Short mmCIF file of C-alpha atoms and ligand atoms in Angstrom, two decimals:
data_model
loop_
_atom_site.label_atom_id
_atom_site.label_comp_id
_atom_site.label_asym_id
_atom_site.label_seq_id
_atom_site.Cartn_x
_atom_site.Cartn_y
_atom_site.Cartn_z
CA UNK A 105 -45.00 -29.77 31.68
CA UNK A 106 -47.44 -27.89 29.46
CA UNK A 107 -46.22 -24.26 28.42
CA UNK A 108 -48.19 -21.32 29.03
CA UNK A 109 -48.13 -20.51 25.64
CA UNK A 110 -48.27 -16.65 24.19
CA UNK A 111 -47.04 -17.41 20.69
CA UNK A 112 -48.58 -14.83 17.51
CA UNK A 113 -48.74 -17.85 15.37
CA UNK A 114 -48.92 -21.18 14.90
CA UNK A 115 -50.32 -20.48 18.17
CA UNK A 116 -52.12 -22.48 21.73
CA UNK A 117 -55.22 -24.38 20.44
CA UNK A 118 -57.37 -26.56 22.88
CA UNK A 119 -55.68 -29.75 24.77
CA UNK A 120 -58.30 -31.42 23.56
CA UNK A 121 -57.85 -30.66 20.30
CA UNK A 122 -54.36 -31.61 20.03
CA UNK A 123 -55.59 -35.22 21.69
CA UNK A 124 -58.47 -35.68 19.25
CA UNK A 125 -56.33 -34.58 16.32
CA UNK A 126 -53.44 -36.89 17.37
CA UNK A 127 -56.05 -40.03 17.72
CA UNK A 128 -57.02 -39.19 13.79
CA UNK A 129 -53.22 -39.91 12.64
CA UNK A 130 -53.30 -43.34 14.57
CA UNK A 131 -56.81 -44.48 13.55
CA UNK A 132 -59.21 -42.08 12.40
CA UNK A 133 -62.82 -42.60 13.28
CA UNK A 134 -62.27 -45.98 14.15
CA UNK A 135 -61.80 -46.79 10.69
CA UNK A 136 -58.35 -48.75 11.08
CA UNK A 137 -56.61 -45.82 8.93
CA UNK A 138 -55.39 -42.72 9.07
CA UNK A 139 -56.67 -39.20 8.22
CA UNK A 140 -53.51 -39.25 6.73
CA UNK A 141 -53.96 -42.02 4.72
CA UNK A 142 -57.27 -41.61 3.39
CA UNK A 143 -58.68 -40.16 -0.05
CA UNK A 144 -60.16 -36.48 0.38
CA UNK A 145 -62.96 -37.76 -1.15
CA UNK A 146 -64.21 -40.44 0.95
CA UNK A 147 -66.92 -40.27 2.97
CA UNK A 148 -65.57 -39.77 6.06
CA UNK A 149 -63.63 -36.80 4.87
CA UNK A 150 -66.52 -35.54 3.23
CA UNK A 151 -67.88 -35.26 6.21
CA UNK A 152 -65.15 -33.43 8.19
CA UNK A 153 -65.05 -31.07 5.03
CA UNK A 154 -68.97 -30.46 5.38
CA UNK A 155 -69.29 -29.83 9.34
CA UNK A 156 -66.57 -27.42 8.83
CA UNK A 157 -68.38 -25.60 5.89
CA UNK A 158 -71.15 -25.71 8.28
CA UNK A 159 -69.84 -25.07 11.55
CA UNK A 160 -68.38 -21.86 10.43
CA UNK A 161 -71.45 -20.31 8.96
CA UNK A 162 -73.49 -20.98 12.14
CA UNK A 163 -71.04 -19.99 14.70
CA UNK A 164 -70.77 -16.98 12.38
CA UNK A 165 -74.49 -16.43 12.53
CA UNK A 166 -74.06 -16.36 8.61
CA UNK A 167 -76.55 -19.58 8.03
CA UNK A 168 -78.92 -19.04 5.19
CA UNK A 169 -77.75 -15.60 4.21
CA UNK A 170 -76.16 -16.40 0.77
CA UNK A 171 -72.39 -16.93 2.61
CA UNK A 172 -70.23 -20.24 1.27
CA UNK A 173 -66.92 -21.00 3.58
CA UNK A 174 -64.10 -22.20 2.05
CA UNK A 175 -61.23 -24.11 3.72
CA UNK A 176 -58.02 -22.81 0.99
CA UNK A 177 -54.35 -22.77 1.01
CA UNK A 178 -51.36 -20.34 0.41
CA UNK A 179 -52.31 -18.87 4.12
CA UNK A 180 -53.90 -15.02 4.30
CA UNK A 181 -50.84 -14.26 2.11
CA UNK A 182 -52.15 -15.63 -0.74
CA UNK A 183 -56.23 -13.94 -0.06
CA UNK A 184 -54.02 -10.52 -0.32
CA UNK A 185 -53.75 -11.62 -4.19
CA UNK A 186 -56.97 -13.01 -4.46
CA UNK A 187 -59.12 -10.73 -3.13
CA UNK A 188 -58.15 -8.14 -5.78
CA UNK A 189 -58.75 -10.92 -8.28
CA UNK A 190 -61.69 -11.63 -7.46
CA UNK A 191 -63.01 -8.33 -6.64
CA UNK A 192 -61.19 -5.43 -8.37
CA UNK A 193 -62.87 -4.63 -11.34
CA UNK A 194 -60.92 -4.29 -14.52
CA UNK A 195 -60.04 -0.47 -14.50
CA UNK A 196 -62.01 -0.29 -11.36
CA UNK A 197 -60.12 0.78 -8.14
CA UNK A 198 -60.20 -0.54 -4.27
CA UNK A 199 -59.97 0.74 -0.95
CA UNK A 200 -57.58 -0.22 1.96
CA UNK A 201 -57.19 0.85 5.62
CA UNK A 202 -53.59 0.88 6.15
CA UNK A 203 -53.51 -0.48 10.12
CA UNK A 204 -50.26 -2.67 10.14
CA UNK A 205 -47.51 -4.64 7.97
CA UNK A 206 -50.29 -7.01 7.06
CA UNK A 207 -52.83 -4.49 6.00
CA UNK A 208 -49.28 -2.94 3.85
CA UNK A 209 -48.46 -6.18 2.36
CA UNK A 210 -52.35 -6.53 1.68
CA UNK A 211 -52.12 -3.08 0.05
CA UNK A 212 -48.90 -4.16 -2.37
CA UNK A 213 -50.48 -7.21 -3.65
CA UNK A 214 -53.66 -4.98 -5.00
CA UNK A 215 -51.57 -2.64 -6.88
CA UNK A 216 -51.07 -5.66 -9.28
CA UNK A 217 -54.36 -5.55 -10.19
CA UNK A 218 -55.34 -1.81 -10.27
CA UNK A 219 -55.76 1.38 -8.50
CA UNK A 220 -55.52 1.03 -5.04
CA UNK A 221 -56.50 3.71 -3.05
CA UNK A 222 -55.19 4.14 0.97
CA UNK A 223 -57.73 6.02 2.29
CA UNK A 224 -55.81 6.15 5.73
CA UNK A 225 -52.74 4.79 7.68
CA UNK A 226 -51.29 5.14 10.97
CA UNK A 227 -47.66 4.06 9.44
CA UNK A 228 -45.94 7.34 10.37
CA UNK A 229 -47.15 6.85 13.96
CA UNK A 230 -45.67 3.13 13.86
CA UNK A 231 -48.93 1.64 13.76
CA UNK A 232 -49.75 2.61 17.22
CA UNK A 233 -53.65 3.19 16.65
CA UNK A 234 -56.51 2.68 14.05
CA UNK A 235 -57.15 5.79 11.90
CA UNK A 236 -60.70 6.73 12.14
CA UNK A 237 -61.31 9.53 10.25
CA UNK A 238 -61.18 8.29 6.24
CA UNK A 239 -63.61 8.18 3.68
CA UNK A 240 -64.45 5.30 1.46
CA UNK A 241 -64.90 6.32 -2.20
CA UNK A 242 -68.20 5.18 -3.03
CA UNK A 243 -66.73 3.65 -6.51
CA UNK A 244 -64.59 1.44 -5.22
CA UNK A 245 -64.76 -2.14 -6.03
CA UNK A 246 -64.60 -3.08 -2.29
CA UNK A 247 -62.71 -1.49 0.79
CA UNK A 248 -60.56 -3.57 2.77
CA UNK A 249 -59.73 -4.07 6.38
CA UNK A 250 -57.82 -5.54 8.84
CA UNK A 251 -59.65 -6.39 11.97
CA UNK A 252 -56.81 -7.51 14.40
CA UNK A 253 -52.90 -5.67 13.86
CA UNK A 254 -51.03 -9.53 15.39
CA UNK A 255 -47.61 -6.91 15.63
CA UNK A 256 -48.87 -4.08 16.65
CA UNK A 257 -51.22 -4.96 19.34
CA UNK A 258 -54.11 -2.79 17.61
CA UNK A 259 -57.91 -4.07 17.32
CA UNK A 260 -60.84 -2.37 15.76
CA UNK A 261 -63.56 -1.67 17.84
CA UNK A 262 -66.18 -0.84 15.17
CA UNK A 263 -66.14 -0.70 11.28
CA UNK A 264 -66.98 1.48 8.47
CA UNK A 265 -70.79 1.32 7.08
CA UNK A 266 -70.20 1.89 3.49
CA UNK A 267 -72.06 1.39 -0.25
CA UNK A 268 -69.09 -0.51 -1.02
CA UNK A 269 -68.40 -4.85 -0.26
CA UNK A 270 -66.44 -4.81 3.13
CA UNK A 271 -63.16 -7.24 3.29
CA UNK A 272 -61.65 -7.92 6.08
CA UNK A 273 -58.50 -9.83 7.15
CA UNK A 274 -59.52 -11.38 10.73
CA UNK A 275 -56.66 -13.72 10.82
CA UNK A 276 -56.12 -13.19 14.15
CA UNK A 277 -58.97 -12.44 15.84
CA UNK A 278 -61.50 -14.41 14.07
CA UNK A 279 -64.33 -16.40 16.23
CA UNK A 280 -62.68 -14.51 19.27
CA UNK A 281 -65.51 -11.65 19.86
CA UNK A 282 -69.03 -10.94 18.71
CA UNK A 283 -69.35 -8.70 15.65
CA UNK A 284 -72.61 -8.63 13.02
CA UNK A 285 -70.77 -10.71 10.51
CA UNK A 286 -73.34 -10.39 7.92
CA UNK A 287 -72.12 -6.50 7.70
CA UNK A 288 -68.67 -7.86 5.59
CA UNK A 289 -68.86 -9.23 2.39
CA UNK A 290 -65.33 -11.56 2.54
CA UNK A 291 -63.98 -12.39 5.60
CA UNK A 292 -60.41 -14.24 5.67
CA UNK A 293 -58.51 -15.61 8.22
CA UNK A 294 -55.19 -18.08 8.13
CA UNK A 295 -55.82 -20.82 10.29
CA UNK A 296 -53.29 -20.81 12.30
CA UNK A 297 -54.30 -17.74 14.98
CA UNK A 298 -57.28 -19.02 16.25
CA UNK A 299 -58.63 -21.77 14.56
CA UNK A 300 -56.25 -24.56 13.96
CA UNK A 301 -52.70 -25.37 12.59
CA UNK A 302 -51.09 -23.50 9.89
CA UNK A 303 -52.31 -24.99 6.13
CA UNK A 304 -55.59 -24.00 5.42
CA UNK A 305 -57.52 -21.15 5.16
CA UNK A 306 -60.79 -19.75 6.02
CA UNK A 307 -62.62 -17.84 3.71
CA UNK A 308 -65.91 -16.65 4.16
CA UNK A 309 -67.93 -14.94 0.92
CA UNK A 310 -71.07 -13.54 -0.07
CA UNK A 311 -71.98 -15.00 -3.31
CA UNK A 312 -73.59 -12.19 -4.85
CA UNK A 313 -70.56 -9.95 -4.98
CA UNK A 314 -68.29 -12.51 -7.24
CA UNK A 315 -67.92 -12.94 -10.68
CA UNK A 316 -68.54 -9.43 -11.46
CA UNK A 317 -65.07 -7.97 -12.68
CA UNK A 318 -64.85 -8.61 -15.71
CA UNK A 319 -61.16 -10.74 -15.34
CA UNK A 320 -60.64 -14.08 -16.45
CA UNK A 321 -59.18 -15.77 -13.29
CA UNK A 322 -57.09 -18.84 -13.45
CA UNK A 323 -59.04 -21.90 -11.89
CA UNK A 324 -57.12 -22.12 -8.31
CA UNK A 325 -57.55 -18.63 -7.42
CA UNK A 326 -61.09 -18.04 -8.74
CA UNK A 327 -63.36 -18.20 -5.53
CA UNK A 328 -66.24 -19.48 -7.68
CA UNK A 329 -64.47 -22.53 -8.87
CA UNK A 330 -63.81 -23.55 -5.32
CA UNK A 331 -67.06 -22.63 -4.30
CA UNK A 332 -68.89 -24.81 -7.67
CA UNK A 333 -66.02 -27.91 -6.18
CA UNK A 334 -67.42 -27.15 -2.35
CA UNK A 335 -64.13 -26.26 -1.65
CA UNK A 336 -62.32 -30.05 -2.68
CA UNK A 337 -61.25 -28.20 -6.32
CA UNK A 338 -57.78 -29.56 -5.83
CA UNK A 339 -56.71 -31.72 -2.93
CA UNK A 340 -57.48 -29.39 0.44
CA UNK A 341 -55.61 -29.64 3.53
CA UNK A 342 -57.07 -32.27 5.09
CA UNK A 343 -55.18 -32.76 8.70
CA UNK A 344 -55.36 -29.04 9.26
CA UNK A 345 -59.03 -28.64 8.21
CA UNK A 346 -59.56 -31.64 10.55
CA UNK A 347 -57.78 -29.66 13.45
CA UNK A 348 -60.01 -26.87 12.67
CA UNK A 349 -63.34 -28.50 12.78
CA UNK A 350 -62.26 -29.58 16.16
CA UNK A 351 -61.30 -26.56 17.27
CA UNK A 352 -64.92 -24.93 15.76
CA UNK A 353 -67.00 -27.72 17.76
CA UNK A 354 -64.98 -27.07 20.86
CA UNK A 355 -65.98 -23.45 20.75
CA UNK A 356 -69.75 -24.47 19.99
CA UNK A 357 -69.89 -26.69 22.78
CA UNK A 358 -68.39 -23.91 25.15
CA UNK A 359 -71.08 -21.31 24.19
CA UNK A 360 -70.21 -20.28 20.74
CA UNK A 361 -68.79 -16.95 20.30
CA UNK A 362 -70.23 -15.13 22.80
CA UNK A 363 -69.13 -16.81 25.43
CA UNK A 364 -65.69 -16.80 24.40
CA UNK A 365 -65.77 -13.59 24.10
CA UNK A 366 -66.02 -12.96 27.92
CA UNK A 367 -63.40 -14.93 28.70
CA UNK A 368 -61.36 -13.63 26.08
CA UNK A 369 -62.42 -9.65 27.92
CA UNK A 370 -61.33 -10.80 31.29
CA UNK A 371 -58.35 -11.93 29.84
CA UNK A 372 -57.45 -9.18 28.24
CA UNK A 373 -58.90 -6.75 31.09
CA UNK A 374 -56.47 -8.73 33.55
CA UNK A 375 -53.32 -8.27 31.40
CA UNK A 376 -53.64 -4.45 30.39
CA UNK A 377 -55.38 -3.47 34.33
CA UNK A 378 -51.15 -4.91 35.14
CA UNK A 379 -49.56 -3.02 32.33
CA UNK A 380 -51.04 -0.10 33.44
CA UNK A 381 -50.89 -0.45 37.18
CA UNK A 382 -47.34 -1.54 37.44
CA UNK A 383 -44.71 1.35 36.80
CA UNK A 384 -42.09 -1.21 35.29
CA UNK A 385 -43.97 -1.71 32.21
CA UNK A 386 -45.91 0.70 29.33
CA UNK A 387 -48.52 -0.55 26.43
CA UNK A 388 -47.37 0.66 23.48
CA UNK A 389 -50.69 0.97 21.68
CA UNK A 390 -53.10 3.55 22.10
CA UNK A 391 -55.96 2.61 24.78
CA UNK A 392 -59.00 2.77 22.96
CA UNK A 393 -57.32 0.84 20.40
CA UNK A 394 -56.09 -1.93 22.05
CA UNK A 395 -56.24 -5.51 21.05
CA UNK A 396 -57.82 -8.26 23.22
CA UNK A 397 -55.74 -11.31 21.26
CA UNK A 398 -52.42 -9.23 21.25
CA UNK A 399 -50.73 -7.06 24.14
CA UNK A 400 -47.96 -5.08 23.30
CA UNK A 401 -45.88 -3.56 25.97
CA UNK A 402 -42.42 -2.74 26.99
CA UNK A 403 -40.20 -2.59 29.73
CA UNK A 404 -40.29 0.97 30.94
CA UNK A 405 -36.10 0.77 31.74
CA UNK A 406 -34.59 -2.02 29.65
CA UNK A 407 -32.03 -2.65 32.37
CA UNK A 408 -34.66 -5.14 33.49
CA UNK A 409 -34.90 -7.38 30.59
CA UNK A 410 -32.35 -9.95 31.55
CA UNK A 411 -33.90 -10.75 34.98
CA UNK A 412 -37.97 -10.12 34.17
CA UNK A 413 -36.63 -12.48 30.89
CA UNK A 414 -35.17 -15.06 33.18
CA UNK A 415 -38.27 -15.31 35.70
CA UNK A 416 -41.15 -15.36 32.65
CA UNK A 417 -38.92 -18.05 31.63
CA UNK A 418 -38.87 -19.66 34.64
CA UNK A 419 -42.53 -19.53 35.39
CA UNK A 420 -42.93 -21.50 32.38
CA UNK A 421 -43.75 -18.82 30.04
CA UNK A 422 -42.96 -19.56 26.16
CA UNK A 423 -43.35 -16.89 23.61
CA UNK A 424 -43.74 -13.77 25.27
CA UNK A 425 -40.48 -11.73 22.79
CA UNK A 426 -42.49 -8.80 20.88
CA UNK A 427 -41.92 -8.75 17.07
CA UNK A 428 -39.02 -6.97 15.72
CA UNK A 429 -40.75 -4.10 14.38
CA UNK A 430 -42.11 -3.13 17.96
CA UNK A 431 -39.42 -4.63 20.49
CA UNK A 432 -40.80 -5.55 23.93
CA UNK A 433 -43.07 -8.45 24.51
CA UNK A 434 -46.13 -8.84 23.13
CA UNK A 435 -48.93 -11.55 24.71
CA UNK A 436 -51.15 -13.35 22.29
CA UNK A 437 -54.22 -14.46 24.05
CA UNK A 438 -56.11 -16.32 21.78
CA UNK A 439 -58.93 -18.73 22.30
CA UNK A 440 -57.42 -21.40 23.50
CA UNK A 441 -55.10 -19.72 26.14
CA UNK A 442 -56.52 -20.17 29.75
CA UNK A 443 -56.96 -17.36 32.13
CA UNK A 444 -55.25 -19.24 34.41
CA UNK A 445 -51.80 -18.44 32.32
CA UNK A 446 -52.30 -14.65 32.38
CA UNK A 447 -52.30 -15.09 36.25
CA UNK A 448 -49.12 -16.26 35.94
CA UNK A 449 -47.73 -14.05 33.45
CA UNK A 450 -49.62 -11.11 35.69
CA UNK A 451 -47.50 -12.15 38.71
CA UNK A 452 -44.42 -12.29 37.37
CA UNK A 453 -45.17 -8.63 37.00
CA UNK A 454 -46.02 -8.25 40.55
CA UNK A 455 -43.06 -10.46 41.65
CA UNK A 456 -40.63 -8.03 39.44
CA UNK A 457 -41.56 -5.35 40.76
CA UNK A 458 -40.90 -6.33 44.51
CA UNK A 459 -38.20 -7.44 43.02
CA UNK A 460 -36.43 -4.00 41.92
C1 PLP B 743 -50.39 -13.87 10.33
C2 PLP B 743 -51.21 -12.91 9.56
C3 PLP B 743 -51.24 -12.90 8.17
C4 PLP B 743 -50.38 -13.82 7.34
O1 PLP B 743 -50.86 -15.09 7.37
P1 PLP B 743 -50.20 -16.29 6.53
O2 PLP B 743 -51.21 -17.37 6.73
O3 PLP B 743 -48.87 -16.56 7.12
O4 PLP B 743 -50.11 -15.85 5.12
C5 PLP B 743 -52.07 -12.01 7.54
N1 PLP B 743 -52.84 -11.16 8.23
C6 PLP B 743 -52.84 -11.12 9.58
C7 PLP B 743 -53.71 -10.15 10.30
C8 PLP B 743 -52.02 -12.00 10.28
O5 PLP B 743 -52.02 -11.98 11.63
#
């Protein structure tokens, strides 16, 4: 039977994405080969490689406004190194919003490169809300963000309108909820929260801003070389880029962004209206701050791990345990995860609590 699946990453992506993607291993496109088995540069790769490019811009709303997408690898991880790279000007400084372990490993790459300036954190607090009051310094090479804190359960609500290009991390919460895209001038996301399996991922630039730092970049982490190769400078990813286009035409044909979005707020709405109502459990981030892909809470008296454990379980609930740093449980929603499985998870509540 089919888990109702809360995992933080890899994570749930559509049924029918895990059908179509399985079909392309046996015989891809009716071709009598495999994706697997085929040369990235054929044309019906080329293809799958172009949608993508395509797919993302549009559902982005980010068509025609001087944005390329680029399918990479080495995960976000590896855009925490780049991005400074890329956009850090030699003897220049940059910007970061300290909102979680990602934003701090984000933070530790950059220091490589230059000065890197935190212009806020919630770390004393353990990450528990977004800082809002910071200023940018207005000669930064860029300010960086991270949209969507996976461990902490934090999500920002609005961002920073500033001189300076806007980066932002939106691993996990990318193509979940409407925002004016064209306001960020990078936007990077591992694939493997909300788009697709884990080996590629998305990044999303505005030409303009590269090439002005004055670094010579080595050739696989220089965003313009990918861009000049449309994003085939080196043999991508192909299965997981594959995976992803799927993923990106499922969400077109449902509406696009903004309808996932609703179902993504009634979700979320369902899940924290419980946490709230029920005196057995607590959120642990602050309300105004709260994520709609990740839902952090805890047990109010711990005494009732083992049995609220045992009936999750039971209920066929798989990857509810909260990272280490937090404890708990923490729910991803994501895209793909039905409503129908935070009904479940939302009476096991209930049923706990008669159960006391
Ligand atoms: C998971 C995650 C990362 C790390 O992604 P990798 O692809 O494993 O490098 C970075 N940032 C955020 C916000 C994440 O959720």
């Amino acid at each position: 039977m089919k888990k109702h699946n809360y995992s933080a990453g890899p994570c749930i992506l559509p049924q029918e994405v895990f059908e179509k993607s399985a079909q392309s291993i046996l015989d891809f496109n009716n071709s009598g080969l495999s994706i697997l088995e085929i040369s990235h540069r054929s044309k019906d790769f080329v293809a799958v490689m172009e949608e993508a490019r395509a797919l993302v811009l549009e559902l982005l709303g980010l068509e025609g406004k001087g944005y390329q997408a680029l399918f990479l690898s080495g995960g976000a991880s590896l855009e925490f190194l780049m991005v400074p790279y890329n956009l850090m000007k030699v003897d220049g400084k940059a910007a970061y919003l300290d909102t979680g372990t990602w934003a701090n490993s984000a933070i530790k790459e950059a220091k490589h490169f230059g000065e890197t300036v935190v212009v806020a954190s919630s770390k004393p607090e353990n990450y528990n809300h977004i800082p809002k009051e910071y200023s940018i310094p207005t000669d930064a090479s860029y300010f960086h963000c991270t949209s969507n804190n996976t461990i902490f359960g934090t999500q920002m609500k609005s961002f920073p309108t500033t001189n300076v290009p806007l980066v932002c991390d939106m691993s996990s919460d990318i193509f979940s909820r409407v925002l004016d895209f064209s306001k960020f001038d990078l936007i990077y996301a591992g694939a493997q929260k909300n788009m697709g399996p884990a080996g590629t991922t998305l990044v999303v630039i505005k030409e303009e801003i590269l090439g002005k730092t004055g670094r010579t970049i080595p050739n696989m982490l220089d965003y313009q070389q990918h861009i000049a190769k449309e994003s085939m400078y080196n043999t991508p990813p192909v299965f997981p880029i594959y995976a992803s286009l799927l993923t990106l035409q499922w969400l077109k044909n449902l509406g696009g962004i903004a309808a996932i979005e609703k179902i993504n707020e009634a979700k979320a709405n369902l899940l924290y209206t419980e946490i709230d109502r029920n005196p057995l459990f607590k959120g642990t981030a602050a309300k105004e701050d709260r994520s709609n892909m990740n839902a952090t809470f805890l047990l109010e008296n711990e005494a009732h791990q083992e049995k609220f454990d045992a009936m999750w379980k039971a209920a066929g609930i798989s990857g509810l345990a909260g990272h280490r740093s937090v404890g708990g449980y923490r729910a991803s929603m994501y895209n793909a995860l039905p409503i129908e499985s935070v009904q479940v998870l939302v009476d096991v509540m209930q049923e706990l609590e008669k159960n006391i």
